PDB file of C-alpha atoms in Angstrom:
ATOM      1  CA  MET A   1     -66.845  -6.994  62.446  1.00 97.00           C
ATOM      2  CA  LYS A   2     -64.709  -6.835  59.313  1.00 98.00           C
ATOM      3  CA  VAL A   3     -61.005  -6.204  59.871  1.00 98.00           C
ATOM      4  CA  LEU A   4     -59.070  -5.077  56.815  1.00 98.00           C
ATOM      5  CA  TYR A   5     -55.297  -4.966  56.208  1.00 98.00           C
ATOM      6  CA  PHE A   6     -53.448  -2.865  53.665  1.00 98.00           C
ATOM      7  CA  ALA A   7     -49.917  -2.658  52.214  1.00 98.00           C
ATOM      8  CA  TRP A   8     -47.222  -4.579  54.218  1.00 97.00           C
ATOM      9  CA  LEU A   9     -49.706  -5.488  56.958  1.00 98.00           C
ATOM     10  CA  ARG A  10     -51.779  -7.322  54.337  1.00 98.00           C
ATOM     11  CA  GLU A  11     -48.637  -9.017  53.008  1.00 97.00           C
ATOM     12  CA  ARG A  12     -47.386 -10.075  56.468  1.00 97.00           C
ATOM     13  CA  ILE A  13     -50.790 -11.446  57.522  1.00 98.00           C
ATOM     14  CA  GLY A  14     -51.241 -13.014  54.129  1.00 98.00           C
ATOM     15  CA  GLN A  15     -54.817 -12.034  53.467  1.00 97.00           C
ATOM     16  CA  PRO A  16     -56.747  -8.761  52.920  1.00 98.00           C
ATOM     17  CA  PHE A  17     -59.349  -9.158  55.712  1.00 98.00           C
ATOM     18  CA  ASP A  18     -60.806 -11.171  58.509  1.00 98.00           C
ATOM     19  CA  GLU A  19     -64.354 -11.516  59.811  1.00 98.00           C
ATOM     20  CA  VAL A  20     -63.822 -11.243  63.582  1.00 97.00           C
ATOM     21  CA  GLU A  21     -66.135 -12.014  66.474  1.00 96.00           C
ATOM     22  CA  THR A  22     -64.706 -10.080  69.420  1.00 95.00           C
ATOM     23  CA  GLN A  23     -65.533  -8.633  72.799  1.00 93.00           C
ATOM     24  CA  ALA A  24     -62.570  -6.209  72.518  1.00 97.00           C
ATOM     25  CA  VAL A  25     -63.439  -2.837  74.008  1.00 98.00           C
ATOM     26  CA  THR A  26     -60.751  -0.768  72.314  1.00 98.00           C
ATOM     27  CA  VAL A  27     -58.671  -1.002  69.172  1.00 98.00           C
ATOM     28  CA  ALA A  28     -55.683  -1.922  71.389  1.00 98.00           C
ATOM     29  CA  ASP A  29     -57.610  -4.837  72.811  1.00 98.00           C
ATOM     30  CA  LEU A  30     -58.415  -6.050  69.296  1.00 98.00           C
ATOM     31  CA  VAL A  31     -54.757  -5.796  68.293  1.00 98.00           C
ATOM     32  CA  ALA A  32     -53.781  -7.880  71.332  1.00 98.00           C
ATOM     33  CA  GLU A  33     -56.361 -10.534  70.335  1.00 98.00           C
ATOM     34  CA  LEU A  34     -55.169 -10.613  66.730  1.00 98.00           C
ATOM     35  CA  ALA A  35     -51.487 -10.729  67.620  1.00 97.00           C
ATOM     36  CA  ALA A  36     -52.102 -13.726  69.902  1.00 97.00           C
ATOM     37  CA  ARG A  37     -53.666 -15.704  66.978  1.00 96.00           C
ATOM     38  CA  GLU A  38     -50.605 -16.763  65.013  1.00 97.00           C
ATOM     39  CA  PRO A  39     -47.007 -15.557  64.455  1.00 97.00           C
ATOM     40  CA  ARG A  40     -47.928 -13.874  61.172  1.00 98.00           C
ATOM     41  CA  TYR A  41     -50.337 -11.623  63.039  1.00 98.00           C
ATOM     42  CA  ALA A  42     -47.820 -10.989  65.771  1.00 98.00           C
ATOM     43  CA  ALA A  43     -45.248 -10.026  63.159  1.00 97.00           C
ATOM     44  CA  ALA A  44     -47.668  -7.560  61.567  1.00 97.00           C
ATOM     45  CA  PHE A  45     -48.525  -5.884  64.859  1.00 98.00           C
ATOM     46  CA  ALA A  46     -44.988  -6.058  66.383  1.00 97.00           C
ATOM     47  CA  ASP A  47     -44.358  -2.302  66.047  1.00 96.00           C
ATOM     48  CA  MET A  48     -47.582  -0.354  66.609  1.00 96.00           C
ATOM     49  CA  SER A  49     -45.823   2.950  66.072  1.00 94.00           C
ATOM     50  CA  ALA A  50     -45.772   1.917  62.363  1.00 95.00           C
ATOM     51  CA  VAL A  51     -49.501   1.031  62.235  1.00 97.00           C
ATOM     52  CA  ARG A  52     -52.404   3.374  61.681  1.00 97.00           C
ATOM     53  CA  VAL A  53     -56.074   2.512  62.169  1.00 98.00           C
ATOM     54  CA  ALA A  54     -59.343   3.610  60.654  1.00 98.00           C
ATOM     55  CA  LEU A  55     -62.749   2.865  62.224  1.00 98.00           C
ATOM     56  CA  ASP A  56     -65.625   2.776  59.688  1.00 98.00           C
ATOM     57  CA  GLN A  57     -63.291   4.470  57.250  1.00 98.00           C
ATOM     58  CA  GLU A  58     -62.317   7.377  59.513  1.00 96.00           C
ATOM     59  CA  LEU A  59     -58.814   7.745  60.893  1.00 95.00           C
ATOM     60  CA  SER A  60     -58.696   6.881  64.623  1.00 97.00           C
ATOM     61  CA  ASP A  61     -56.283   5.684  67.275  1.00 96.00           C
ATOM     62  CA  LEU A  62     -55.467   2.729  69.473  1.00 96.00           C
ATOM     63  CA  GLU A  63     -57.311   3.954  72.477  1.00 97.00           C
ATOM     64  CA  ALA A  64     -60.641   4.409  70.530  1.00 98.00           C
ATOM     65  CA  PRO A  65     -63.619   2.306  71.614  1.00 98.00           C
ATOM     66  CA  LEU A  66     -64.994  -0.272  69.168  1.00 98.00           C
ATOM     67  CA  ALA A  67     -68.665  -0.042  70.291  1.00 96.00           C
ATOM     68  CA  GLY A  68     -70.845   0.314  67.190  1.00 96.00           C
ATOM     69  CA  VAL A  69     -67.955  -0.078  64.790  1.00 98.00           C
ATOM     70  CA  SER A  70     -68.439  -2.501  61.874  1.00 97.00           C
ATOM     71  CA  GLU A  71     -65.237  -2.004  59.885  1.00 98.00           C
ATOM     72  CA  VAL A  72     -61.693  -1.699  61.300  1.00 98.00           C
ATOM     73  CA  ALA A  73     -58.697  -1.184  58.994  1.00 98.00           C
ATOM     74  CA  PHE A  74     -55.007  -1.418  59.849  1.00 98.00           C
ATOM     75  CA  PHE A  75     -52.326  -0.022  57.585  1.00 98.00           C
ATOM     76  CA  PRO A  76     -48.933   1.706  57.607  1.00 97.00           C
ATOM     77  CA  PRO A  77     -48.554   5.504  57.493  1.00 96.00           C
ATOM     78  CA  MET A  78     -49.985   6.715  54.170  1.00 96.00           C
ATOM     79  CA  THR A  79     -47.727   7.528  51.244  1.00 95.00           C
ATOM     80  CA  GLY A  80     -50.015   9.010  48.617  1.00 93.00           C
ATOM     81  CA  GLY A  81     -49.616  12.197  46.674  1.00 89.00           C
TER      82      GLY A  81
ATOM     83  CA  MET B   1     -63.482  23.564  36.033  1.00 89.00           C
ATOM     84  CA  ARG B   2     -63.551  26.678  33.775  1.00 90.00           C
ATOM     85  CA  ALA B   3     -66.372  25.539  31.503  1.00 91.00           C
ATOM     86  CA  GLY B   4     -69.128  28.097  31.263  1.00 92.00           C
ATOM     87  CA  ARG B   5     -67.740  30.584  33.765  1.00 92.00           C
ATOM     88  CA  VAL B   6     -65.596  33.708  33.671  1.00 94.00           C
ATOM     89  CA  ASP B   7     -65.290  34.534  37.375  1.00 94.00           C
ATOM     90  CA  ILE B   8     -62.078  32.460  37.770  1.00 95.00           C
ATOM     91  CA  GLY B   9     -58.973  34.663  37.809  1.00 96.00           C
ATOM     92  CA  ALA B  10     -56.491  32.112  38.972  1.00 97.00           C
ATOM     93  CA  LEU B  11     -56.182  28.407  38.305  1.00 97.00           C
ATOM     94  CA  VAL B  12     -53.374  26.561  40.103  1.00 98.00           C
ATOM     95  CA  SER B  13     -52.720  22.873  39.362  1.00 98.00           C
ATOM     96  CA  PHE B  14     -50.119  20.481  40.685  1.00 97.00           C
ATOM     97  CA  SER B  15     -49.230  17.127  39.164  1.00 97.00           C
ATOM     98  CA  GLY B  16     -47.228  14.443  40.955  1.00 96.00           C
ATOM     99  CA  LEU B  17     -45.234  12.057  38.705  1.00 97.00           C
ATOM    100  CA  VAL B  18     -43.526   8.777  39.160  1.00 97.00           C
ATOM    101  CA  ARG B  19     -39.877   9.727  39.714  1.00 95.00           C
ATOM    102  CA  ASP B  20     -36.887   7.667  38.735  1.00 95.00           C
ATOM    103  CA  LEU B  21     -33.690   9.546  39.575  1.00 93.00           C
ATOM    104  CA  ASP B  22     -31.137   6.859  38.741  1.00 93.00           C
ATOM    105  CA  GLY B  23     -32.825   4.687  36.124  1.00 94.00           C
ATOM    106  CA  SER B  24     -33.416   1.741  38.503  1.00 95.00           C
ATOM    107  CA  LEU B  25     -37.206   1.971  38.834  1.00 97.00           C
ATOM    108  CA  ASN B  26     -39.240  -0.556  36.845  1.00 97.00           C
ATOM    109  CA  SER B  27     -42.619   0.516  38.139  1.00 97.00           C
ATOM    110  CA  MET B  28     -44.540   1.907  41.073  1.00 98.00           C
ATOM    111  CA  THR B  29     -47.738   0.327  42.354  1.00 98.00           C
ATOM    112  CA  LEU B  30     -50.267   2.226  44.391  1.00 98.00           C
ATOM    113  CA  GLU B  31     -52.626   0.435  46.704  1.00 98.00           C
ATOM    114  CA  HIS B  32     -55.635   2.189  48.220  1.00 98.00           C
ATOM    115  CA  TYR B  33     -58.561   1.651  50.521  1.00 98.00           C
ATOM    116  CA  PRO B  34     -61.757   1.712  48.391  1.00 97.00           C
ATOM    117  CA  GLY B  35     -64.516   3.508  50.250  1.00 97.00           C
ATOM    118  CA  MET B  36     -62.269   5.382  52.605  1.00 98.00           C
ATOM    119  CA  THR B  37     -60.324   6.885  49.720  1.00 98.00           C
ATOM    120  CA  GLU B  38     -63.443   8.606  48.301  1.00 97.00           C
ATOM    121  CA  LYS B  39     -64.386   9.906  51.769  1.00 97.00           C
ATOM    122  CA  ALA B  40     -60.873  11.184  52.489  1.00 97.00           C
ATOM    123  CA  LEU B  41     -60.532  12.992  49.153  1.00 97.00           C
ATOM    124  CA  GLN B  42     -63.964  14.563  49.555  1.00 97.00           C
ATOM    125  CA  ALA B  43     -63.042  15.695  53.104  1.00 96.00           C
ATOM    126  CA  ILE B  44     -59.821  17.291  51.789  1.00 96.00           C
ATOM    127  CA  ALA B  45     -61.718  19.106  49.011  1.00 98.00           C
ATOM    128  CA  ASP B  46     -64.415  20.242  51.456  1.00 98.00           C
ATOM    129  CA  GLN B  47     -61.826  21.673  53.925  1.00 97.00           C
ATOM    130  CA  ALA B  48     -60.065  23.584  51.146  1.00 98.00           C
ATOM    131  CA  MET B  49     -63.381  25.092  49.960  1.00 98.00           C
ATOM    132  CA  GLU B  50     -64.178  26.010  53.555  1.00 98.00           C
ATOM    133  CA  ARG B  51     -60.840  27.676  54.295  1.00 97.00           C
ATOM    134  CA  TRP B  52     -60.283  29.741  51.158  1.00 97.00           C
ATOM    135  CA  GLU B  53     -62.411  31.789  48.781  1.00 96.00           C
ATOM    136  CA  LEU B  54     -62.456  29.278  45.922  1.00 97.00           C
ATOM    137  CA  GLN B  55     -64.673  28.761  42.928  1.00 96.00           C
ATOM    138  CA  ASP B  56     -63.839  25.089  42.659  1.00 97.00           C
ATOM    139  CA  VAL B  57     -61.266  22.371  43.438  1.00 98.00           C
ATOM    140  CA  LEU B  58     -60.308  19.122  41.770  1.00 98.00           C
ATOM    141  CA  ILE B  59     -58.456  16.078  43.106  1.00 98.00           C
ATOM    142  CA  ILE B  60     -57.532  13.143  40.961  1.00 97.00           C
ATOM    143  CA  HIS B  61     -55.443  10.220  42.287  1.00 97.00           C
ATOM    144  CA  ARG B  62     -54.525   7.090  40.363  1.00 98.00           C
ATOM    145  CA  PHE B  63     -53.884   3.636  41.745  1.00 98.00           C
ATOM    146  CA  GLY B  64     -52.471   0.384  40.392  1.00 98.00           C
ATOM    147  CA  ARG B  65     -49.223  -0.077  38.459  1.00 98.00           C
ATOM    148  CA  LEU B  66     -47.611   3.027  36.969  1.00 98.00           C
ATOM    149  CA  GLN B  67     -44.538   3.474  34.856  1.00 97.00           C
ATOM    150  CA  PRO B  68     -41.689   6.042  35.523  1.00 98.00           C
ATOM    151  CA  GLY B  69     -42.854   9.420  34.325  1.00 97.00           C
ATOM    152  CA  ALA B  70     -46.537   8.615  34.674  1.00 98.00           C
ATOM    153  CA  GLN B  71     -48.894  11.017  36.420  1.00 97.00           C
ATOM    154  CA  ILE B  72     -49.795   9.761  39.940  1.00 97.00           C
ATOM    155  CA  MET B  73     -52.169  12.515  40.914  1.00 97.00           C
ATOM    156  CA  MET B  74     -53.202  16.096  40.429  1.00 97.00           C
ATOM    157  CA  VAL B  75     -54.893  18.787  42.427  1.00 98.00           C
ATOM    158  CA  ALA B  76     -56.308  22.031  41.074  1.00 98.00           C
ATOM    159  CA  ALA B  77     -57.791  25.072  42.794  1.00 98.00           C
ATOM    160  CA  ALA B  78     -59.662  27.802  41.088  1.00 98.00           C
ATOM    161  CA  SER B  79     -60.127  31.241  42.666  1.00 97.00           C
ATOM    162  CA  ALA B  80     -60.700  34.938  41.867  1.00 96.00           C
ATOM    163  CA  HIS B  81     -57.149  35.741  42.994  1.00 95.00           C
ATOM    164  CA  ARG B  82     -53.948  33.701  42.997  1.00 97.00           C
ATOM    165  CA  ALA B  83     -53.071  33.645  46.668  1.00 97.00           C
ATOM    166  CA  SER B  84     -56.042  31.516  47.616  1.00 97.00           C
ATOM    167  CA  ALA B  85     -55.557  29.156  44.674  1.00 98.00           C
ATOM    168  CA  PHE B  86     -51.842  28.574  45.451  1.00 98.00           C
ATOM    169  CA  GLN B  87     -52.481  28.066  49.183  1.00 97.00           C
ATOM    170  CA  ALA B  88     -55.423  25.694  48.623  1.00 98.00           C
ATOM    171  CA  ALA B  89     -53.450  23.564  46.140  1.00 98.00           C
ATOM    172  CA  ASP B  90     -50.505  23.389  48.608  1.00 97.00           C
ATOM    173  CA  PHE B  91     -52.881  22.479  51.453  1.00 97.00           C
ATOM    174  CA  MET B  92     -54.584  19.738  49.453  1.00 97.00           C
ATOM    175  CA  MET B  93     -51.158  18.228  48.546  1.00 96.00           C
ATOM    176  CA  ASP B  94     -50.028  18.113  52.167  1.00 93.00           C
ATOM    177  CA  PHE B  95     -53.244  16.430  53.195  1.00 93.00           C
ATOM    178  CA  LEU B  96     -53.131  13.937  50.344  1.00 93.00           C
ATOM    179  CA  LYS B  97     -49.588  12.933  51.403  1.00 91.00           C
ATOM    180  CA  SER B  98     -50.477  11.849  54.911  1.00 87.00           C
ATOM    181  CA  ARG B  99     -54.333  11.691  55.214  1.00 93.00           C
ATOM    182  CA  ALA B 100     -55.529   9.830  52.089  1.00 96.00           C
ATOM    183  CA  PRO B 101     -55.277   6.028  52.226  1.00 98.00           C
ATOM    184  CA  PHE B 102     -52.726   5.321  49.465  1.00 98.00           C
ATOM    185  CA  TRP B 103     -49.549   3.284  49.727  1.00 98.00           C
ATOM    186  CA  LYS B 104     -46.711   3.265  47.254  1.00 97.00           C
ATOM    187  CA  LYS B 105     -44.645   0.215  46.410  1.00 97.00           C
ATOM    188  CA  GLU B 106     -41.556   0.432  44.271  1.00 97.00           C
ATOM    189  CA  ASP B 107     -40.124  -2.202  42.006  1.00 97.00           C
ATOM    190  CA  ALA B 108     -36.548  -1.039  41.578  1.00 95.00           C
ATOM    191  CA  GLY B 109     -33.267  -2.731  40.805  1.00 89.00           C
ATOM    192  CA  GLY B 110     -34.876  -6.207  41.133  1.00 87.00           C
ATOM    193  CA  ALA B 111     -36.271  -5.526  44.570  1.00 95.00           C
ATOM    194  CA  VAL B 112     -39.818  -4.711  45.590  1.00 96.00           C
ATOM    195  CA  SER B 113     -40.321  -2.486  48.662  1.00 97.00           C
ATOM    196  CA  TRP B 114     -42.986  -0.274  50.288  1.00 97.00           C
ATOM    197  CA  VAL B 115     -42.144   3.392  50.282  1.00 95.00           C
ATOM    198  CA  ASP B 116     -41.673   4.745  53.859  1.00 93.00           C
ATOM    199  CA  ALA B 117     -43.712   7.680  54.982  1.00 89.00           C
ATOM    200  CA  ARG B 118     -41.579  10.826  55.315  1.00 86.00           C
ATOM    201  CA  VAL B 119     -41.416  12.611  58.644  1.00 84.00           C
ATOM    202  CA  GLU B 120     -41.340  15.901  56.614  1.00 87.00           C
ATOM    203  CA  ASP B 121     -44.776  15.123  55.181  1.00 86.00           C
ATOM    204  CA  GLU B 122     -46.352  14.710  58.649  1.00 84.00           C
ATOM    205  CA  ASP B 123     -44.576  17.830  59.847  1.00 86.00           C
ATOM    206  CA  ALA B 124     -45.896  19.790  56.906  1.00 87.00           C
ATOM    207  CA  MET B 125     -49.428  19.273  58.211  1.00 86.00           C
ATOM    208  CA  GLY B 126     -48.587  21.534  61.148  1.00 86.00           C
ATOM    209  CA  ARG B 127     -48.449  24.486  58.716  1.00 89.00           C
ATOM    210  CA  TRP B 128     -52.164  24.291  58.402  1.00 88.00           C
ATOM    211  CA  SER B 129     -53.283  23.971  61.935  1.00 85.00           C
ATOM    212  CA  LYS B 130     -55.554  26.786  62.983  1.00 71.00           C
ATOM    213  CA  GLY B 131     -53.941  28.811  65.725  1.00 51.00           C
TER     214      GLY B 131
END
């Protein structure tokens, strides 16, 4: 699946997306896998209260299952308007 | 929105501008999530049309680098009567603030920083929950 990062998550990780092969069942499982990769990922996901997630471009949450999902996006709380 | 029709009695628009209260802001840059942005804005417009008697709504949101004073976004709601138009515009603004995938970054006083989400903006969403 494609995993996208926006705003300061993109900056901390140092790239806008990853192509990920994963057996993660939920979003939280995927976060744990990514955070274990390298310190820059661990830094980005250190405070999950400051991270929002979208699954296939719909807002979701950490407990959501990843079955059938092709695009996951992580980003801080939105500040548009 | 008004072209070719005369059934609109009230047209409310709101414009958000890049604010610089103390002269320290060089620019503001908006990042967004292409694909999700279009879906989120359409969903906000659809919800407004569903909840109020409206003839039409409009949402425009810019991204990229903007100078102080520049327009960031605008919403407009057209209705037969003013109450629906005001409420729908207010509703669309609250949803844009915390449900549309935009992120603001400020370049001010030589430092670049992401704008924090305001708790008030999330709380404002509660005004629209259907009881």
